[in-house]
Amino acid sequence: MKILVTGAAGFIGYHLVKSLLKNGNEVIGIDNINDYYDVNLKYSRLMKTGIDSKLITENKELMQSSIYHKYSFAKIDITDLIRLEELFNQEKFTHVVNLAAQAGVRYSLENPHAYIQSNIVGFVNILECCRHNKIVHLLYASSSSVYGTNSKIPFSEDDRVDHPVSLYAATKKSNELMAFSYSHLYNLPTTGLRFFTVYGPWGRPDMAPMLFANAITKGESIKVFNNGDMQRDFTYIDDVVEGIVRCIAILPRTEPKADIFNVGNSKPVKLMDFISIMEDCIGKKALKQFLPMQDGDVKVTYADTSLIQKAKGYSPDSDLKMGTQLFIKWFNEYY
């Protein structure tokens, strides 16, 4: 397989690229390397895959990895349709994994246009390029946020998701609808993956594990929303990558060829219990600032993963304490 991974400098993208290369695939990675969070972390991830930040050019040309002979990378934004079309025409991909998106729930309250450009305009560019280049299978990142304030748990792919509580969630739901349309109209096989609270080494600085680790280490207070009365289905990065890899090779079997799967640990953890685990791993107590629920946030995330287990044999087994220990080990080494 020759696979395009968009968002290759991101958290999930970085780990996915390494896994695909380990399995012998040819991979092209692209990323716009925006400054939503520290770009140095993105460049450090790229360096780990043999892409020297000093050699990345603004002319959007591919550069060869110094570590993996089957990996090349280019700084390209998926909103740049002209360059994207050139890349598809030149490289003749068989598969595409679209992880490029403007992330973050709270950021969407202040910067809505960034989400429309990247998550809507950028995604339709990906769909069009896949359609015209006869891509075998398009996988794309959705999110557990599409479930909004659903009271029924665990969240199932059959649940209605008509009430997103953030613009970020609305754009992810839009992606699912757009993909379904292209599968129906153009017979393009698509699979959307609803990720649940991904954590682990090289994680995003705007997510709770990194925010907590940074504050606890420095002796600063952590923000505990909804006064700690929250649960999250924390999913270790290796389990997420395994879910993606399992989905790549197996096409959707229904008509139209459009699947959607939850990718989660299916074991929700109370926020206060997670904080306690982090305290144990760091060896230091957290100073807690209890706050009300934030706009766009939800109280519980809990994935029903029976569908992906049956279709793909996916069964995550990473222990939260083990995963947190590995995350803290990386955090201490990197920072």
PDB file of C-alpha atoms in Angstrom, residues 50 83 92 106 189 211 234 306:
ATOM      1  CA  GLY A  50      13.910  11.430  10.064  1.00  0.00           C
ATOM      2  CA  ARG A  83      -0.990  21.586  -4.346  1.00  0.00           C
ATOM      3  CA  LYS A  92      -0.716   7.690  -6.980  1.00  0.00           C
ATOM      4  CA  ARG A 106     -12.666  25.386  23.737  1.00  0.00           C
ATOM      5  CA  PRO A 189     -15.063   3.558   0.442  1.00  0.00           C
ATOM      6  CA  LEU A 211      -1.868  20.253  31.313  1.00  0.00           C
ATOM      7  CA  PHE A 234      -9.008   7.498  28.212  1.00  0.00           C
ATOM      8  CA  SER A 306     -18.590  -3.823  20.089  1.00  0.00           C
TER       9      SER A 306
END
